[in-house]
Backbone as numpy.savetxt, mean C-alpha at the origin, in Angstrom:
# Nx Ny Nz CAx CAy CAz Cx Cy Cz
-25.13 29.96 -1.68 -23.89 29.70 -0.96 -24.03 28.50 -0.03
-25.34 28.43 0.44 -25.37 27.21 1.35 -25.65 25.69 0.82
-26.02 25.78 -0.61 -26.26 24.84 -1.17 -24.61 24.50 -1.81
-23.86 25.14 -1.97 -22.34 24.44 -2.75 -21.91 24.30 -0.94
-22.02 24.82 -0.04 -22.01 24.90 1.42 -21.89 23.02 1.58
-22.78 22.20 0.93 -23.81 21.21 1.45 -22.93 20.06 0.61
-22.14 20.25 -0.24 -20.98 19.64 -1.02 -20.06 18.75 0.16
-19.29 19.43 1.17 -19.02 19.19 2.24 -19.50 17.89 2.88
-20.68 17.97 2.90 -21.70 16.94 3.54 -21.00 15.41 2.64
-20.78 15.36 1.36 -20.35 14.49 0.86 -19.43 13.60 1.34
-18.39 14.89 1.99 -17.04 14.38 2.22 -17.69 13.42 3.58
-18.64 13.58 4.32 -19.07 12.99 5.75 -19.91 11.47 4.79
-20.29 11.65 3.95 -20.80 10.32 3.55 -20.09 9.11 3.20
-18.84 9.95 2.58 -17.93 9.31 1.94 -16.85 8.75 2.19
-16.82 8.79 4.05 -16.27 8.34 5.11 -16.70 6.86 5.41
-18.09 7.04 5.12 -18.32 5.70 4.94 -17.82 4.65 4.59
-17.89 4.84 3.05 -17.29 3.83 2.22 -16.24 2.93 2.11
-16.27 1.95 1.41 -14.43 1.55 1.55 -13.66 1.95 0.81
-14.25 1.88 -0.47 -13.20 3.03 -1.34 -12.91 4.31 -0.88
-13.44 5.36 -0.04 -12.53 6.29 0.40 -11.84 5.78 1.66
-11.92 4.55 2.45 -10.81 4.11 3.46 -9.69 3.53 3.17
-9.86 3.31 1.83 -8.85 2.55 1.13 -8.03 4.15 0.73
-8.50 4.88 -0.05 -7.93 5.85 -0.36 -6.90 6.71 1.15
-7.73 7.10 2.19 -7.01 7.16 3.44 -6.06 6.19 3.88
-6.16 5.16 3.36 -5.19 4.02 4.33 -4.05 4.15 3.78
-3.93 3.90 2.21 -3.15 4.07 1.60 -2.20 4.91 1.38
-2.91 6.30 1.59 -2.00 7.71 1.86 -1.45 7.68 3.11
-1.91 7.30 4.14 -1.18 7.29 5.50 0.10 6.29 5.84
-0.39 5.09 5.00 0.86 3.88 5.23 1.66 4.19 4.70
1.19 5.00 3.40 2.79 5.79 2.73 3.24 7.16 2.65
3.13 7.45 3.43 3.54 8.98 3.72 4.73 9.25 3.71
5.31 8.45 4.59 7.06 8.70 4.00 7.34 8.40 2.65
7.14 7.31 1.67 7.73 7.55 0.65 7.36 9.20 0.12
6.08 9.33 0.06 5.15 10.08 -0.73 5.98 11.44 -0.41
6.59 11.87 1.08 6.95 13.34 1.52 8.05 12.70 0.82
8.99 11.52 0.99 10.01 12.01 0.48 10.25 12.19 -1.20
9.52 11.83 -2.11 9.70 11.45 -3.37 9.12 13.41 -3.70
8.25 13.79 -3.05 7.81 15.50 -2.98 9.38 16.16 -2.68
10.14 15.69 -1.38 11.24 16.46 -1.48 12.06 16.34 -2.60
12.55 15.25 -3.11 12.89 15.45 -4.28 12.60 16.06 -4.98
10.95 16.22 -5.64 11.19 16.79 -6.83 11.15 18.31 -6.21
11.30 18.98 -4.94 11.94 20.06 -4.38 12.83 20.01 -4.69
14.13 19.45 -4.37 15.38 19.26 -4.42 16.32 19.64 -6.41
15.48 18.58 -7.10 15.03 18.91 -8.59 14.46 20.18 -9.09
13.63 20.85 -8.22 12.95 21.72 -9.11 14.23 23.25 -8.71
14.88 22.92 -7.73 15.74 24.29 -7.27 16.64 24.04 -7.77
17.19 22.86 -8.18 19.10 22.65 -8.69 18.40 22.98 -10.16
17.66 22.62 -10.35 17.46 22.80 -12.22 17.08 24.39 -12.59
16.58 25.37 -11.57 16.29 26.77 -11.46 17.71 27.34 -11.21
18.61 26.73 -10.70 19.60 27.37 -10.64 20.48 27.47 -11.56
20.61 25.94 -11.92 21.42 25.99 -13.23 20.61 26.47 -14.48
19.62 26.52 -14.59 19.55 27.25 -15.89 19.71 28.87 -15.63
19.40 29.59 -14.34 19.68 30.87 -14.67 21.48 31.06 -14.99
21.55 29.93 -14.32 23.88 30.28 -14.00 23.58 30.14 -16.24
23.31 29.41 -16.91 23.11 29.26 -18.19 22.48 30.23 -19.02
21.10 31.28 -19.17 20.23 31.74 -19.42 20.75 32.89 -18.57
20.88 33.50 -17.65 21.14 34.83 -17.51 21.81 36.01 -18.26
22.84 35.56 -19.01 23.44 36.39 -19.72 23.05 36.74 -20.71
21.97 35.59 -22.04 21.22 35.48 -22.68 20.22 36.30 -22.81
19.61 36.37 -21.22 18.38 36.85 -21.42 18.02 37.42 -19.70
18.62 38.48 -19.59 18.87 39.13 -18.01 17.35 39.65 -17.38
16.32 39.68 -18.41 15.28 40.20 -17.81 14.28 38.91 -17.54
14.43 38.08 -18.04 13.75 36.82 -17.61 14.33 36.08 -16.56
15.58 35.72 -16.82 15.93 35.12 -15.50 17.22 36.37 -14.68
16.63 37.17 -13.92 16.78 38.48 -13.22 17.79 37.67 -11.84
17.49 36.90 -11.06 18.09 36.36 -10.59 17.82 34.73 -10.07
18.69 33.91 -9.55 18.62 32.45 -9.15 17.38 31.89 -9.09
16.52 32.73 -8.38 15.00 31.97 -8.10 14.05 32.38 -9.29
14.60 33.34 -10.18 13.64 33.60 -10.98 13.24 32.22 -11.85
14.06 31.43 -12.14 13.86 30.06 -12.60 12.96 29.06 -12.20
12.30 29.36 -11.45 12.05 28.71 -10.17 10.22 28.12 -10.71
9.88 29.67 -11.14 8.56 29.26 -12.41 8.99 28.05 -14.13
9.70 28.25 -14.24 10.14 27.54 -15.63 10.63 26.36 -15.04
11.11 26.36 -13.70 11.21 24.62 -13.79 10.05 24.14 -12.92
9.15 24.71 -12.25 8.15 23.90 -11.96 7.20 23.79 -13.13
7.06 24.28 -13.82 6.71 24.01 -15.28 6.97 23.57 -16.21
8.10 23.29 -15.94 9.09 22.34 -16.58 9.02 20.83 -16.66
9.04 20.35 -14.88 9.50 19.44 -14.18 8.20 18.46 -14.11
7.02 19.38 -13.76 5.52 19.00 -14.09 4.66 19.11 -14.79
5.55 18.99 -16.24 5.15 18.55 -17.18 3.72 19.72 -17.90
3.68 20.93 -17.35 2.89 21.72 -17.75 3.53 22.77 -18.88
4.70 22.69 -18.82 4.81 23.70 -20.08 4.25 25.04 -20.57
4.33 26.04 -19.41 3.57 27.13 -20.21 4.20 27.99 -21.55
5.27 27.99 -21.60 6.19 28.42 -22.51 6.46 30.01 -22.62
6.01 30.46 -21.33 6.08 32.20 -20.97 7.99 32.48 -20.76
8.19 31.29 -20.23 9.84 31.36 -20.00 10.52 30.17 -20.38
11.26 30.17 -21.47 11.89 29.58 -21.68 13.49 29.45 -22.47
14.43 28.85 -22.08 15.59 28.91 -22.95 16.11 29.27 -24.32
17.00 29.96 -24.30 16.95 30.26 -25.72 18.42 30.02 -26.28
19.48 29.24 -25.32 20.80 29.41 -26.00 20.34 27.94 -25.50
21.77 27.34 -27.00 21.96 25.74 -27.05 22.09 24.98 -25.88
22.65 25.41 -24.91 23.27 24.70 -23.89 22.29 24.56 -23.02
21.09 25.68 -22.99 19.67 25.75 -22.37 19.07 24.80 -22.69
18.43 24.87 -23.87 17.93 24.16 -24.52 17.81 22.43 -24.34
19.40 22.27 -24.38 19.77 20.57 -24.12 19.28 20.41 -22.73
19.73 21.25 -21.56 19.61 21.13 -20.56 18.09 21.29 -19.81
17.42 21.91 -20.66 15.84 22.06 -20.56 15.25 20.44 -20.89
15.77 19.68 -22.09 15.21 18.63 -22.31 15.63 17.31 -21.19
16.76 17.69 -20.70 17.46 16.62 -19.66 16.74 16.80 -18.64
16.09 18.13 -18.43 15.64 18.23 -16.77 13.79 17.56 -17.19
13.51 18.19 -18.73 11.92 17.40 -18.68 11.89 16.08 -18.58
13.33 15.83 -18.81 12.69 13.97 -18.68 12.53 13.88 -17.12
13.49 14.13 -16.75 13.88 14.01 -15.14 12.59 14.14 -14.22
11.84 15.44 -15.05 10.32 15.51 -14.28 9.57 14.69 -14.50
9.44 13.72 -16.06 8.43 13.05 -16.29 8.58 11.37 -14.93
9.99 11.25 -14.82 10.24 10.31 -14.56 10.07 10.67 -12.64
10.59 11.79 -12.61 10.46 12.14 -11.01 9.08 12.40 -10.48
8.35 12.53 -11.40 6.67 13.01 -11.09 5.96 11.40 -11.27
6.51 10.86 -11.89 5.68 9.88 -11.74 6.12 8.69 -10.64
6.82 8.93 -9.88 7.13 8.64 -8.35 6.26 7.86 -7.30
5.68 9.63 -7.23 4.36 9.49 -6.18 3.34 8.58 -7.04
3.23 8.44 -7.93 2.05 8.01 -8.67 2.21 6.25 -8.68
3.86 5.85 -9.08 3.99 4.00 -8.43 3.87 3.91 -7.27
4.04 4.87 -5.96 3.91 4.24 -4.69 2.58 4.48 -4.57
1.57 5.00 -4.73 0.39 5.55 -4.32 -0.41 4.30 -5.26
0.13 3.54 -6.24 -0.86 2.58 -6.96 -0.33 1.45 -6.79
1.13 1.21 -5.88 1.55 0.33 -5.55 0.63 0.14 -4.01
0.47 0.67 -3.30 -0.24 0.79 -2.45 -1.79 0.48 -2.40
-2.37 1.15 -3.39 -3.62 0.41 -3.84 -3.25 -1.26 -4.22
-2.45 -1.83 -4.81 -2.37 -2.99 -5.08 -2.00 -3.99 -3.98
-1.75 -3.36 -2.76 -0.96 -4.00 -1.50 -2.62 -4.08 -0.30
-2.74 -2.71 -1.07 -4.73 -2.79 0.04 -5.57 -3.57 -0.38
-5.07 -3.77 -1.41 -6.64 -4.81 -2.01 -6.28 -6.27 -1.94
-4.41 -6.54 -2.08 -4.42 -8.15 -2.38 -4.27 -8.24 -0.51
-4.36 -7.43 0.43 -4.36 -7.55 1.73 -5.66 -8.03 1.97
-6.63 -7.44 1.60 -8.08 -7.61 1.67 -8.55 -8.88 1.19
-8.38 -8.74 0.08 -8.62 -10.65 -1.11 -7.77 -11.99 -0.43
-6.43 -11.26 0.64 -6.15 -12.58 0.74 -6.23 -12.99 2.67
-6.99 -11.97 3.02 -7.60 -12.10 4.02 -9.18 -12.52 4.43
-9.51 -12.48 3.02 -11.27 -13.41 2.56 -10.68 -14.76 2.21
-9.92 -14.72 1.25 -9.76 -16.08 0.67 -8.93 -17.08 1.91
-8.61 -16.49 3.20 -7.83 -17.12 4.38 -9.06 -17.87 5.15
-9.96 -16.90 5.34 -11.34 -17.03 6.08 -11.64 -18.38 5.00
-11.85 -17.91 4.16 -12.41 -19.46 3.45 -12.18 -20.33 3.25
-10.85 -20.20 3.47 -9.76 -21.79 3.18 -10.13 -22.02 4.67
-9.92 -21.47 5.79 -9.72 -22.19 7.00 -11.36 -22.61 7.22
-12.45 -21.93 6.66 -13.58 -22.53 7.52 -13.47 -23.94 6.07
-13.23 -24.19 4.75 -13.24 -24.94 4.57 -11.97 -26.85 5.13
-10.98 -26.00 5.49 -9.64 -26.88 6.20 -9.84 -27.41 7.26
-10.68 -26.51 8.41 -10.84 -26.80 9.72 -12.14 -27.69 9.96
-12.48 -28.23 10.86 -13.57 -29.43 11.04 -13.27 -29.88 12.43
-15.04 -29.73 12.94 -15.02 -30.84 14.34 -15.22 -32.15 14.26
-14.67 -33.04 15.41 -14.99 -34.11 14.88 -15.82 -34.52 16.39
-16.51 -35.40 16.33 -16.98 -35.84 17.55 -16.11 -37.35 17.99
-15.52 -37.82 19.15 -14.78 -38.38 19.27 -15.58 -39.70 19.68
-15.66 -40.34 19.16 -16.53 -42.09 19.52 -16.07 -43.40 19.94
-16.34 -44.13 19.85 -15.47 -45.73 20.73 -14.15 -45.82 19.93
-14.31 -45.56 18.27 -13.36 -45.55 17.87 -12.05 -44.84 17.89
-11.81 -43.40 18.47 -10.93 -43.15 18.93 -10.79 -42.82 20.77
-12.15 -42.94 20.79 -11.53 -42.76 22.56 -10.47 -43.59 23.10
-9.79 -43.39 24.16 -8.36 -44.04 24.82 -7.41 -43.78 24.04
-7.17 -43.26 22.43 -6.26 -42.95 21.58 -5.36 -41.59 22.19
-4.32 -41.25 21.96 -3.38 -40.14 22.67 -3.91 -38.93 21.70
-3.58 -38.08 21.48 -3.32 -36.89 20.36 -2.23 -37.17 19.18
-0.74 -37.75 19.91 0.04 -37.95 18.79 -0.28 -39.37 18.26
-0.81 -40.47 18.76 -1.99 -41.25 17.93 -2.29 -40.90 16.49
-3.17 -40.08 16.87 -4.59 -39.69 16.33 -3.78 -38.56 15.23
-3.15 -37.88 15.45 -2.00 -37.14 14.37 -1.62 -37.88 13.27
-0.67 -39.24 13.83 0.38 -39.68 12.88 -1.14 -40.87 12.43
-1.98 -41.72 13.01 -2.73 -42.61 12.51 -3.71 -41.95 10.91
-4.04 -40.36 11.18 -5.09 -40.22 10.52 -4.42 -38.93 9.88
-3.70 -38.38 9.70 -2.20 -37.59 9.11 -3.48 -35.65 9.22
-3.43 -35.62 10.97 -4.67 -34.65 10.86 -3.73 -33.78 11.85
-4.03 -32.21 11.88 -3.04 -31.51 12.88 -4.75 -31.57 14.19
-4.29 -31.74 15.59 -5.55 -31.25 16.30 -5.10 -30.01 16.66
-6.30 -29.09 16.94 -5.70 -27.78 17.67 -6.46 -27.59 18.95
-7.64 -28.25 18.96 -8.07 -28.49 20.48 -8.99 -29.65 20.69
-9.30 -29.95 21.89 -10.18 -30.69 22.30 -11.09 -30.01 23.41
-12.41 -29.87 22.81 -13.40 -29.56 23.59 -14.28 -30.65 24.44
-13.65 -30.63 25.98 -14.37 -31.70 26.57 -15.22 -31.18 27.65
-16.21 -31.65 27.75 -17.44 -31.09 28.75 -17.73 -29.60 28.41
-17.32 -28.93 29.63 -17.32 -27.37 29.04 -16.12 -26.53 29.21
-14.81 -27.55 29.02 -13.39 -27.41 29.15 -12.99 -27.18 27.33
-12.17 -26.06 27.39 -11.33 -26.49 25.90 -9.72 -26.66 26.71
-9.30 -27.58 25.82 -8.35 -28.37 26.46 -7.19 -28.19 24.84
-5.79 -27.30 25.15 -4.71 -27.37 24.16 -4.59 -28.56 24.16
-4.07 -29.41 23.09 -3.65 -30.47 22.71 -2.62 -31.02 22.96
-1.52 -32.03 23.93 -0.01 -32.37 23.84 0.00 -33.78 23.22
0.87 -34.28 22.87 1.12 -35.32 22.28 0.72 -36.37 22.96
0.75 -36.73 24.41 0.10 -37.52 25.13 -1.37 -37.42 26.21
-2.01 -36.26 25.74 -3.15 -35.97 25.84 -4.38 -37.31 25.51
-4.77 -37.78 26.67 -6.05 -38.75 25.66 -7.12 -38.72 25.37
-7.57 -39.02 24.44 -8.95 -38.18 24.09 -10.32 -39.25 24.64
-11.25 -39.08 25.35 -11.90 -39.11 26.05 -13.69 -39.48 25.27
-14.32 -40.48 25.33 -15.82 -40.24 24.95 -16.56 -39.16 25.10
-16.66 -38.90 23.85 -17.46 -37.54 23.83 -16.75 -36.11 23.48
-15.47 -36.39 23.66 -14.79 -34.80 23.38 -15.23 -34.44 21.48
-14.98 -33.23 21.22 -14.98 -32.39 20.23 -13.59 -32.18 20.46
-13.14 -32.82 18.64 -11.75 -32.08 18.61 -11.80 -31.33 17.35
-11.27 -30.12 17.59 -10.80 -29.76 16.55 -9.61 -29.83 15.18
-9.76 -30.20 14.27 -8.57 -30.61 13.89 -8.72 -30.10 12.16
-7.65 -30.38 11.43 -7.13 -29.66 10.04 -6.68 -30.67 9.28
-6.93 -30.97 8.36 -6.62 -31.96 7.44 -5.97 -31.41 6.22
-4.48 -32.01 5.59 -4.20 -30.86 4.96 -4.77 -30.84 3.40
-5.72 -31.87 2.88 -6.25 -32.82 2.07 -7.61 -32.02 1.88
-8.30 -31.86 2.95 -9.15 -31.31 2.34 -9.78 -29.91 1.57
């Protein structure tokens, strides 16, 4: 008992990982669709229990005994399990049995596009939050500022060399950038080129 006990322990390892944070993230960011697409097929599984007993009762009074007795045949119905212990037996059942299985195939598989739509939203979040990191450490660049641009302004040095600055590091000052800012021997600027 203490060894299937120790199964448990998994779930603490598996906290770790990113594939089960991904799995948590995903269920939590979508929880509302997920409860509501569940109420539905609540909503589905009781209107379709009802109408088939209002259909099937007269047919067959000991199977569907009253309103909720339906209630097994359409969650078995609806989710696609089919036990076939209860089922319709007049025409009008019948049709109406096949209208409600589609309804489940299509209502059950619900939760299943938001929950893999979601996986597809966690991962291109992830890929395009690496591939950001890499574009900017490849985009961004210091430059060291020398005879050749010292006394130059910022909007200079913008429109001359077609570069965005985003700061200037002078002495042990970082200094925001304005258009008439002048850049100084020796500063570090930071700046973005959209070229490279």
């Amino acid at each position: 008992m203490l060894r299937v006990a120790r199964i448990f322990h998994l779930f603490r390892l598996n906290a770790k990982y990113d594939s089960f944070n991904v799995i948590t993230t995903v269920l939590y960011e979508k929880r509302n669709q997920i409860i509501s697409s569940v109420f539905i097929v609540l909503i589905l599984m009781l209107a379709s229990s009802l109408c088939m007993y209002s259909v099937e009762h007269n047919a067959q009074p000991t199977v569907f005994r009253n309103a909720f007795s339906g209630i097994w045949w359409s969650m078995s119905t609806l989710l696609t399990v089919g036990y076939g212990d209860i089922y319709p037996i007049t025409t009008f059942g019948r049709i109406m049995a096949i209208c409600i299985a589609y309804l489940g195939v299509g209502v059950v598989a619900i939760p299943t596009g938001i929950i893999s739509a979601g996986f597809v939203e966690q991962y291109q979040r992830k890929s395009s939050i690496s591939n950001l990191k890499n574009t900017d450490i490849k985009e961004i660049a210091e430059v060291f500022v020398d005879k050749r641009y010292a006394g130059k302004t910022v909007g200079e040095m913008e429109e001359t060399q077609q570069i965005t600055i985003f700061l200037v590091l002078r002495d042990d000052l970082s200094v925001l950038p304005q258009k008439n800012t002048i850049l100084k021997l020796n500063d570090i600027i930071i700046i973005r080129e959209p070229d490279l």
